[in-house]
Tab-separated table of C-alpha atoms and ligand atoms in Angstrom:
chain	number	residue	atom	x	y	z
S	1360	MET	CA	-4.409	18.407	-4.431
S	1361	GLU	CA	-3.792	21.421	-6.637
S	1362	THR	CA	-0.368	20.494	-8.472
S	1363	VAL	CA	0.848	17.198	-8.885
S	1364	LEU	CA	3.975	15.515	-10.049
S	1365	ILE	CA	5.227	12.607	-11.618
S	1366	THR	CA	8.664	11.876	-11.953
S	1367	GLY	CA	9.976	8.819	-14.538
S	1368	ALA	CA	7.204	10.181	-16.596
S	1369	ALA	CA	9.394	9.290	-19.971
S	1370	GLY	CA	8.958	5.535	-18.654
S	1371	GLY	CA	6.740	2.258	-18.868
S	1372	ILE	CA	4.286	2.960	-16.012
S	1373	GLY	CA	4.881	6.938	-16.545
S	1374	GLY	CA	3.501	7.347	-19.886
S	1375	ARG	CA	0.126	5.499	-18.595
S	1376	MET	CA	-0.046	7.748	-15.640
S	1377	ARG	CA	0.409	10.360	-17.920
S	1378	GLN	CA	-2.864	9.472	-19.629
S	1379	LEU	CA	-5.242	8.008	-16.290
S	1380	LEU	CA	-3.539	10.882	-14.087
S	1381	LYS	CA	-5.263	13.453	-17.002
S	1382	GLY	CA	-7.526	16.165	-15.800
S	1383	VAL	CA	-8.183	14.696	-12.548
S	1384	TYR	CA	-5.232	17.554	-10.686
S	1385	PRO	CA	-5.633	21.163	-11.815
S	1386	ARG	CA	-1.739	20.971	-12.504
S	1387	LEU	CA	0.248	17.605	-13.628
S	1388	ILE	CA	4.060	18.298	-14.225
S	1389	LEU	CA	6.092	15.508	-15.721
S	1390	SER	CA	9.766	15.111	-15.321
S	1391	ASP	CA	11.983	12.664	-16.383
S	1392	ARG	CA	16.035	12.599	-17.583
S	1393	GLU	CA	14.401	11.710	-21.319
S	1394	THR	CA	11.693	13.223	-22.719
S	1395	PRO	CA	8.599	11.121	-23.319
S	1396	LYS	CA	7.432	10.023	-26.200
S	1397	ASN	CA	4.307	11.913	-28.043
S	1398	LEU	CA	4.606	14.837	-25.584
S	1399	THR	CA	1.618	16.941	-26.353
S	1400	ASN	CA	1.250	21.113	-26.191
S	1401	GLU	CA	-0.814	20.763	-23.237
S	1402	GLU	CA	1.616	18.512	-21.168
S	1403	GLU	CA	3.957	20.373	-19.080
S	1404	PHE	CA	7.487	18.723	-18.941
S	1405	ILE	CA	10.595	19.476	-16.842
S	1406	ALA	CA	13.282	17.784	-17.451
S	1407	ALA	CA	16.000	16.447	-14.482
S	1408	ASP	CA	18.080	14.382	-12.968
S	1409	LEU	CA	16.939	12.945	-9.876
S	1410	ALA	CA	20.781	12.519	-8.782
S	1411	ASP	CA	20.944	16.486	-8.759
S	1412	MET	CA	20.218	17.991	-6.037
S	1413	ALA	CA	19.276	21.487	-6.718
S	1414	ALA	CA	17.531	20.471	-10.091
S	1415	MET	CA	14.909	18.724	-7.604
S	1416	THR	CA	14.759	21.644	-5.247
S	1417	ASN	CA	13.804	23.568	-8.295
S	1418	LEU	CA	11.588	20.812	-9.707
S	1419	LEU	CA	9.292	20.682	-6.572
S	1420	GLN	CA	8.695	24.076	-5.844
S	1421	GLY	CA	5.133	24.668	-5.802
S	1422	VAL	CA	4.587	20.456	-5.687
S	1423	ASP	CA	1.646	19.868	-3.204
S	1424	GLY	CA	1.968	15.810	-4.036
S	1425	VAL	CA	4.325	13.646	-6.028
S	1426	LEU	CA	4.001	10.394	-7.992
S	1427	HIS	CA	7.708	9.026	-7.849
S	1428	LEU	CA	8.278	6.979	-10.032
S	1429	GLY	CA	11.731	7.567	-11.671
S	1430	GLY	CA	14.586	5.256	-10.838
S	1431	GLN	CA	16.611	2.467	-11.949
S	1432	ALA	CA	13.161	0.016	-12.544
S	1433	MET	CA	15.645	-2.992	-12.785
S	1434	GLU	CA	18.334	-4.782	-11.315
S	1435	ALA	CA	21.550	-2.701	-12.807
S	1436	SER	CA	25.348	-2.153	-11.102
S	1437	TRP	CA	25.815	-0.673	-7.457
S	1438	ASP	CA	26.935	2.315	-9.620
S	1439	ILE	CA	23.568	2.818	-11.022
S	1440	ILE	CA	21.376	1.774	-8.468
S	1441	HIS	CA	23.134	4.086	-5.964
S	1442	GLN	CA	22.600	7.451	-8.406
S	1443	ALA	CA	19.469	6.557	-9.155
S	1444	ASN	CA	17.166	4.969	-6.627
S	1445	ILE	CA	19.646	5.695	-3.141
S	1446	VAL	CA	20.775	9.429	-4.059
S	1447	GLY	CA	18.144	10.166	-6.263
S	1448	CYS	CA	15.281	8.968	-3.847
S	1449	HIS	CA	16.521	10.839	-0.986
S	1450	ASN	CA	17.028	13.834	-3.229
S	1451	LEU	CA	13.394	13.450	-3.893
S	1452	PHE	CA	11.953	13.390	-0.131
S	1453	GLU	CA	14.609	15.980	0.666
S	1454	ALA	CA	13.212	18.117	-1.928
S	1455	ALA	CA	9.703	17.416	-0.690
S	1456	ARG	CA	10.778	18.453	2.520
S	1457	ILE	CA	12.206	21.776	1.607
S	1458	ASN	CA	9.557	22.548	-0.647
S	1459	GLY	CA	6.450	22.078	2.205
S	1460	THR	CA	5.246	18.475	-0.221
S	1461	ARG	CA	2.261	17.412	1.447
S	1462	ARG	CA	2.665	14.030	-0.093
S	1463	VAL	CA	5.033	11.800	-1.623
S	1464	VAL	CA	3.673	7.926	-3.359
S	1465	PHE	CA	6.877	5.767	-3.966
S	1466	ALA	CA	6.736	3.221	-6.473
S	1467	SER	CA	8.284	0.361	-3.902
S	1468	SER	CA	8.228	-3.197	-5.760
S	1469	ASN	CA	7.796	-6.764	-4.836
S	1470	HIS	CA	11.561	-7.395	-5.502
S	1471	ALA	CA	11.911	-5.567	-2.123
S	1472	ILE	CA	10.509	-8.916	-0.734
S	1473	GLY	CA	11.417	-11.533	-3.534
S	1474	PHE	CA	13.546	-14.160	-1.339
S	1475	TYR	CA	10.433	-15.105	0.379
S	1476	PRO	CA	9.298	-18.386	-0.782
S	1477	ARG	CA	5.897	-18.533	-2.784
S	1478	HIS	CA	4.471	-20.982	-0.249
S	1479	ALA	CA	4.814	-17.830	2.438
S	1480	ARG	CA	1.563	-15.617	2.386
S	1481	ILE	CA	2.850	-12.380	3.862
S	1482	GLY	CA	1.653	-8.722	5.054
S	1483	VAL	CA	3.278	-5.635	4.771
S	1484	ASP	CA	4.670	-6.402	8.415
S	1485	HIS	CA	6.916	-8.649	7.684
S	1486	LYS	CA	10.573	-8.022	7.185
S	1487	VAL	CA	11.710	-7.361	4.095
S	1488	ARG	CA	13.825	-9.702	2.191
S	1489	PRO	CA	15.162	-8.463	-1.137
S	1490	ASP	CA	16.395	-10.082	-3.960
S	1491	SER	CA	18.646	-8.482	-5.471
S	1492	LEU	CA	20.290	-4.516	-4.982
S	1493	TYR	CA	17.510	-3.634	-7.221
S	1494	GLY	CA	14.786	-5.184	-4.312
S	1495	VAL	CA	17.598	-3.334	-1.588
S	1496	SER	CA	16.944	0.188	-3.221
S	1497	LYS	CA	13.286	-0.329	-2.815
S	1498	ALA	CA	13.335	-1.521	0.812
S	1499	PHE	CA	15.433	1.795	1.258
S	1500	GLY	CA	12.998	3.857	-0.283
S	1501	GLU	CA	10.391	2.707	1.940
S	1502	ALA	CA	12.792	3.243	4.873
S	1503	VAL	CA	13.646	7.037	3.503
S	1504	GLY	CA	9.679	7.733	3.529
S	1505	SER	CA	8.880	6.525	6.707
S	1506	TYR	CA	11.760	8.528	7.982
S	1507	TYR	CA	10.765	11.667	6.316
S	1508	ALA	CA	6.585	11.036	7.724
S	1509	ASP	CA	7.847	10.723	11.389
S	1510	ASN	CA	10.555	13.123	11.376
S	1511	PHE	CA	9.005	15.847	8.885
S	1512	GLY	CA	5.215	15.057	8.626
S	1513	LEU	CA	5.185	14.390	5.345
S	1514	GLY	CA	2.226	11.900	3.951
S	1515	VAL	CA	3.927	8.420	2.356
S	1516	MET	CA	2.621	5.880	0.903
S	1517	ALA	CA	4.722	3.304	-0.913
S	1518	ILE	CA	3.268	1.084	-3.291
S	1519	ARG	CA	4.722	-2.531	-3.667
S	1520	ILE	CA	4.044	-2.822	-7.280
S	1521	GLY	CA	4.170	-6.349	-8.068
S	1522	ASN	CA	3.249	-5.758	-12.286
S	1523	ILE	CA	1.616	-3.884	-14.279
S	1524	ASP	CA	0.228	-4.857	-17.804
S	1525	ASP	CA	-3.127	-4.598	-19.535
S	1526	HIS	CA	-3.300	-8.338	-18.403
S	1527	PRO	CA	-1.284	-10.685	-16.399
S	1528	VAL	CA	1.301	-12.607	-18.988
S	1529	ASP	CA	2.545	-15.806	-17.330
S	1530	GLU	CA	1.989	-18.183	-13.682
S	1531	ARG	CA	3.933	-16.037	-11.435
S	1532	ARG	CA	2.205	-12.892	-12.677
S	1533	LEU	CA	-1.380	-14.232	-11.598
S	1534	SER	CA	-0.317	-13.540	-8.262
S	1535	ILE	CA	0.746	-10.826	-8.525
S	1536	TRP	CA	-0.556	-8.461	-11.473
S	1537	ILE	CA	-2.292	-5.002	-11.231
S	1538	SER	CA	-4.155	-3.552	-13.469
S	1539	PRO	CA	-3.629	0.243	-14.990
S	1540	ARG	CA	-6.891	1.341	-13.397
S	1541	ASP	CA	-6.368	-0.319	-9.758
S	1542	LEU	CA	-2.885	1.429	-10.020
S	1543	THR	CA	-4.542	4.493	-10.859
S	1544	GLN	CA	-7.314	3.553	-7.611
S	1545	LEU	CA	-4.128	3.399	-5.608
S	1546	VAL	CA	-2.063	6.066	-6.470
S	1547	ARG	CA	-5.183	8.902	-5.923
S	1548	ILE	CA	-5.869	7.314	-2.436
S	1549	GLY	CA	-1.811	7.883	-1.620
S	1550	LEU	CA	-2.312	11.329	-2.520
S	1551	GLU	CA	-6.008	12.087	-1.605
S	1552	HIS	CA	-6.593	10.292	1.871
S	1553	PRO	CA	-6.964	12.876	4.490
S	1554	ASP	CA	-5.369	10.898	7.332
S	1555	LEU	CA	-2.520	9.412	6.039
S	1556	VAL	CA	1.285	9.111	7.763
S	1557	TYR	CA	3.050	6.661	6.164
S	1558	GLU	CA	1.906	3.070	4.909
S	1559	VAL	CA	3.481	0.471	2.235
S	1560	VAL	CA	0.678	-1.372	0.163
S	1561	TRP	CA	0.687	-4.324	-2.009
S	1562	GLY	CA	0.528	-3.152	-5.622
S	1563	ILE	CA	-2.045	-6.043	-6.567
S	1564	SER	CA	-5.558	-6.451	-7.873
S	1565	ASP	CA	-7.921	-8.815	-6.553
S	1566	ASN	CA	-6.154	-11.937	-7.529
S	1567	ALA	CA	-7.129	-14.965	-5.852
S	1568	ARG	CA	-3.617	-16.470	-6.341
S	1569	SER	CA	-1.552	-13.623	-4.457
S	1570	TRP	CA	0.632	-14.174	-1.857
S	1571	TRP	CA	0.075	-10.925	-0.204
S	1572	ASP	CA	-2.574	-9.933	2.664
S	1573	ASN	CA	-3.707	-6.310	1.208
S	1574	GLU	CA	-5.592	-5.320	4.303
S	1575	ALA	CA	-4.007	-2.363	4.530
S	1576	ALA	CA	-4.875	-0.826	1.325
S	1577	ARG	CA	-8.100	-1.727	1.834
S	1578	ARG	CA	-8.562	0.250	5.447
S	1579	LEU	CA	-7.749	3.102	3.309
S	1580	GLY	CA	-10.257	2.293	0.985
S	1581	TYR	CA	-8.746	0.201	-1.727
S	1582	ARG	CA	-11.486	-1.901	-4.189
S	1583	PRO	CA	-9.443	-3.248	-6.782
S	1584	GLN	CA	-12.186	-3.581	-10.256
S	1585	ASP	CA	-9.651	-6.150	-11.719
S	1586	LYS	CA	-8.919	-9.771	-11.098
S	1587	ALA	CA	-6.261	-11.937	-12.154
S	1588	GLU	CA	-7.839	-15.310	-12.466
S	1589	ASP	CA	-9.913	-13.750	-15.216
S	1590	HIS	CA	-7.100	-14.136	-17.746
S	1591	ARG	CA	-5.787	-17.146	-16.345
S	1592	ASP	CA	-6.176	-19.320	-19.615
S	1593	HIS	CA	-3.835	-16.557	-21.538
S	1594	ALA	CA	-1.509	-16.055	-18.945
S	1595	LEU	CA	-1.623	-20.255	-18.539
S	1596	ALA	CA	-0.568	-20.951	-21.918
S	1597	ALA	CA	2.590	-18.646	-22.075
S	1598	GLU	CA	4.077	-20.980	-19.332
S	1599	THR	CA	4.236	-23.592	-22.539
S	1600	GLY	CA	7.825	-24.467	-23.699
S	1601	ARG	CA	9.565	-22.538	-20.803
S	1602	ALA	CA	12.356	-23.447	-19.248
S	1603	PRO	CA	11.641	-24.717	-15.242
S	1604	ASN	CA	14.083	-22.654	-13.303
S	1605	SER	CA	14.238	-24.431	-9.625
S	1606	VAL	CA	15.573	-20.821	-8.298
S	1607	GLY	CA	13.273	-18.751	-9.310
S	1608	ASP	CA	9.623	-20.777	-9.314
S	1609	TYR	CA	10.756	-21.312	-6.009
S	1610	TYR	CA	10.655	-17.746	-4.739
S	1611	GLN	CA	8.503	-14.969	-4.954
S	1612	GLY	CA	10.804	-12.404	-6.922
S	1613	GLY	CA	10.790	-14.716	-9.770
S	1614	ASP	CA	13.523	-15.641	-12.296
S	1615	ILE	CA	16.151	-12.345	-11.097
S	1616	CYS	CA	16.134	-14.487	-7.484
S	1617	ALA	CA	18.360	-16.872	-10.036
S	1618	GLU	CA	21.125	-14.454	-11.306
S	1619	GLY	CA	24.074	-15.335	-9.796
S	1620	TYR	CA	22.565	-17.363	-7.026
S	1621	SER	CA	24.542	-19.113	-4.337
S	1622	GLY	CA	22.182	-19.007	-1.544
S	1623	ARG	CA	20.602	-22.581	0.395
S	1624	PRO	CA	19.862	-25.263	-1.833
S	1625	ILE	CA	16.629	-25.082	-2.697
S	1626	PRO	CA	13.829	-27.371	-0.665
S	1627	GLU	CA	13.609	-30.822	-2.682
S	1628	GLU	CA	9.278	-30.784	-2.164
S	1629	SER	CA	8.935	-27.853	-4.065
W	2013	NAD	N1	6.426	-2.463	-14.361
W	2013	NAD	C1	6.535	-2.829	-12.900
W	2013	NAD	O1	5.541	-3.261	-13.213
W	2013	NAD	C2	7.099	-2.283	-11.941
W	2013	NAD	C3	6.866	-3.245	-10.767
W	2013	NAD	C4	7.656	-2.871	-9.383
W	2013	NAD	C5	8.188	-1.293	-9.632
W	2013	NAD	N2	7.816	-0.879	-10.358
W	2013	NAD	C6	8.854	0.789	-10.209
W	2013	NAD	O2	7.703	1.437	-10.937
W	2013	NAD	C7	8.613	2.428	-11.011
W	2013	NAD	C8	8.508	2.657	-12.635
W	2013	NAD	O3	8.327	1.599	-13.667
W	2013	NAD	P1	8.573	1.818	-14.981
W	2013	NAD	O4	8.377	0.444	-15.632
W	2013	NAD	O5	8.058	2.830	-15.707
W	2013	NAD	O6	9.862	1.712	-15.230
W	2013	NAD	P2	10.774	2.267	-16.760
W	2013	NAD	O7	12.423	2.277	-16.960
W	2013	NAD	O8	9.984	2.380	-17.886
W	2013	NAD	O9	10.621	4.286	-16.361
W	2013	NAD	C9	11.356	4.416	-15.099
W	2013	NAD	C10	12.013	6.254	-15.748
W	2013	NAD	O10	12.642	6.903	-14.964
W	2013	NAD	C11	13.847	7.759	-15.472
W	2013	NAD	N3	15.208	7.479	-14.811
W	2013	NAD	C12	16.097	6.816	-14.259
W	2013	NAD	N4	16.633	7.173	-13.871
W	2013	NAD	C13	16.783	8.632	-13.592
W	2013	NAD	C14	17.273	9.804	-12.898
W	2013	NAD	N5	18.233	9.489	-12.610
W	2013	NAD	N6	17.064	11.015	-12.827
W	2013	NAD	C15	15.207	11.103	-13.713
W	2013	NAD	N7	15.051	9.863	-14.331
W	2013	NAD	C16	15.307	8.784	-14.540
W	2013	NAD	C17	14.087	6.894	-16.924
W	2013	NAD	O11	14.246	7.788	-17.974
W	2013	NAD	C18	12.529	6.383	-17.373
W	2013	NAD	O12	11.618	7.277	-17.977
W	2013	NAD	C19	9.953	2.289	-11.020
W	2013	NAD	O13	10.546	2.722	-9.498
W	2013	NAD	C20	9.793	0.750	-10.986
W	2013	NAD	O14	10.736	0.224	-9.745
W	2013	NAD	C21	7.597	-0.858	-11.449
């Protein structure tokens, strides 16, 4: 990898990855529709809207690998999701194809499977069960990645990120947390592993309470350094005084599942 592009570079994860991937590749290009805060003179930034195909085609010229973080990162109206995560995501992959880009690492989300109950243990071969339009768009991004890998030979890794933070902030996050350095390790596997065709992996640290089998990541060499359980007391303390939510507490996706929920009644024994 000579030239790596980070989309969504002005965002929360983008800000971390700007630091953690600095100096790893000879050229790191940052892009977003917003200018990142604290941009330094050594950093290369190109503003572009994912929904603008011509801008994306220009942006990806000479790019070997992409970390695609850009897009709508929570539930929103269909119009917003559609522009950023459907049109925008397709544009990104299509611009990669046009420019002969070799790798795309796509930031997928746990919300692509958020309507699995918390007692379920799932792997990446389980069918998607999105818990929101946002989750639907992430399942779409995975499907586009799979298509571009099989049909055009692009190498693609979709990382279903649980939740990135310095430490897990509540009980649910004890199951789904990933530390910044563990996510960096996964991203580098996605960009650099010589045999990658198309893979879906869980973006989680070494979490004792995980709901997800991360064998695919392990097979590719992922060895997480951090454990959510090391922060258990802090995370559980955050639950004090929190009002229970029968829907959000039942499903893996958490509170987003409860927004406008009129699905099946939650089983009593839960
Ligand atoms: N933060 C997490 O724990 C988490 C968990 C699961 C998945 N993800 C995914 O990781 C990615 C990054 O998440 P984040 O927390 O940094 O989100 P964020 O909202 O902080 O950053 C997203 C960035 O994308 C940019 N963006 C939005 N629409 C755009 C468009 N049309 N064109 C160009 N840029 C656009 C925004 O300006 C923003 O800077 C997202 O794709 C998100 O869905 C994050």
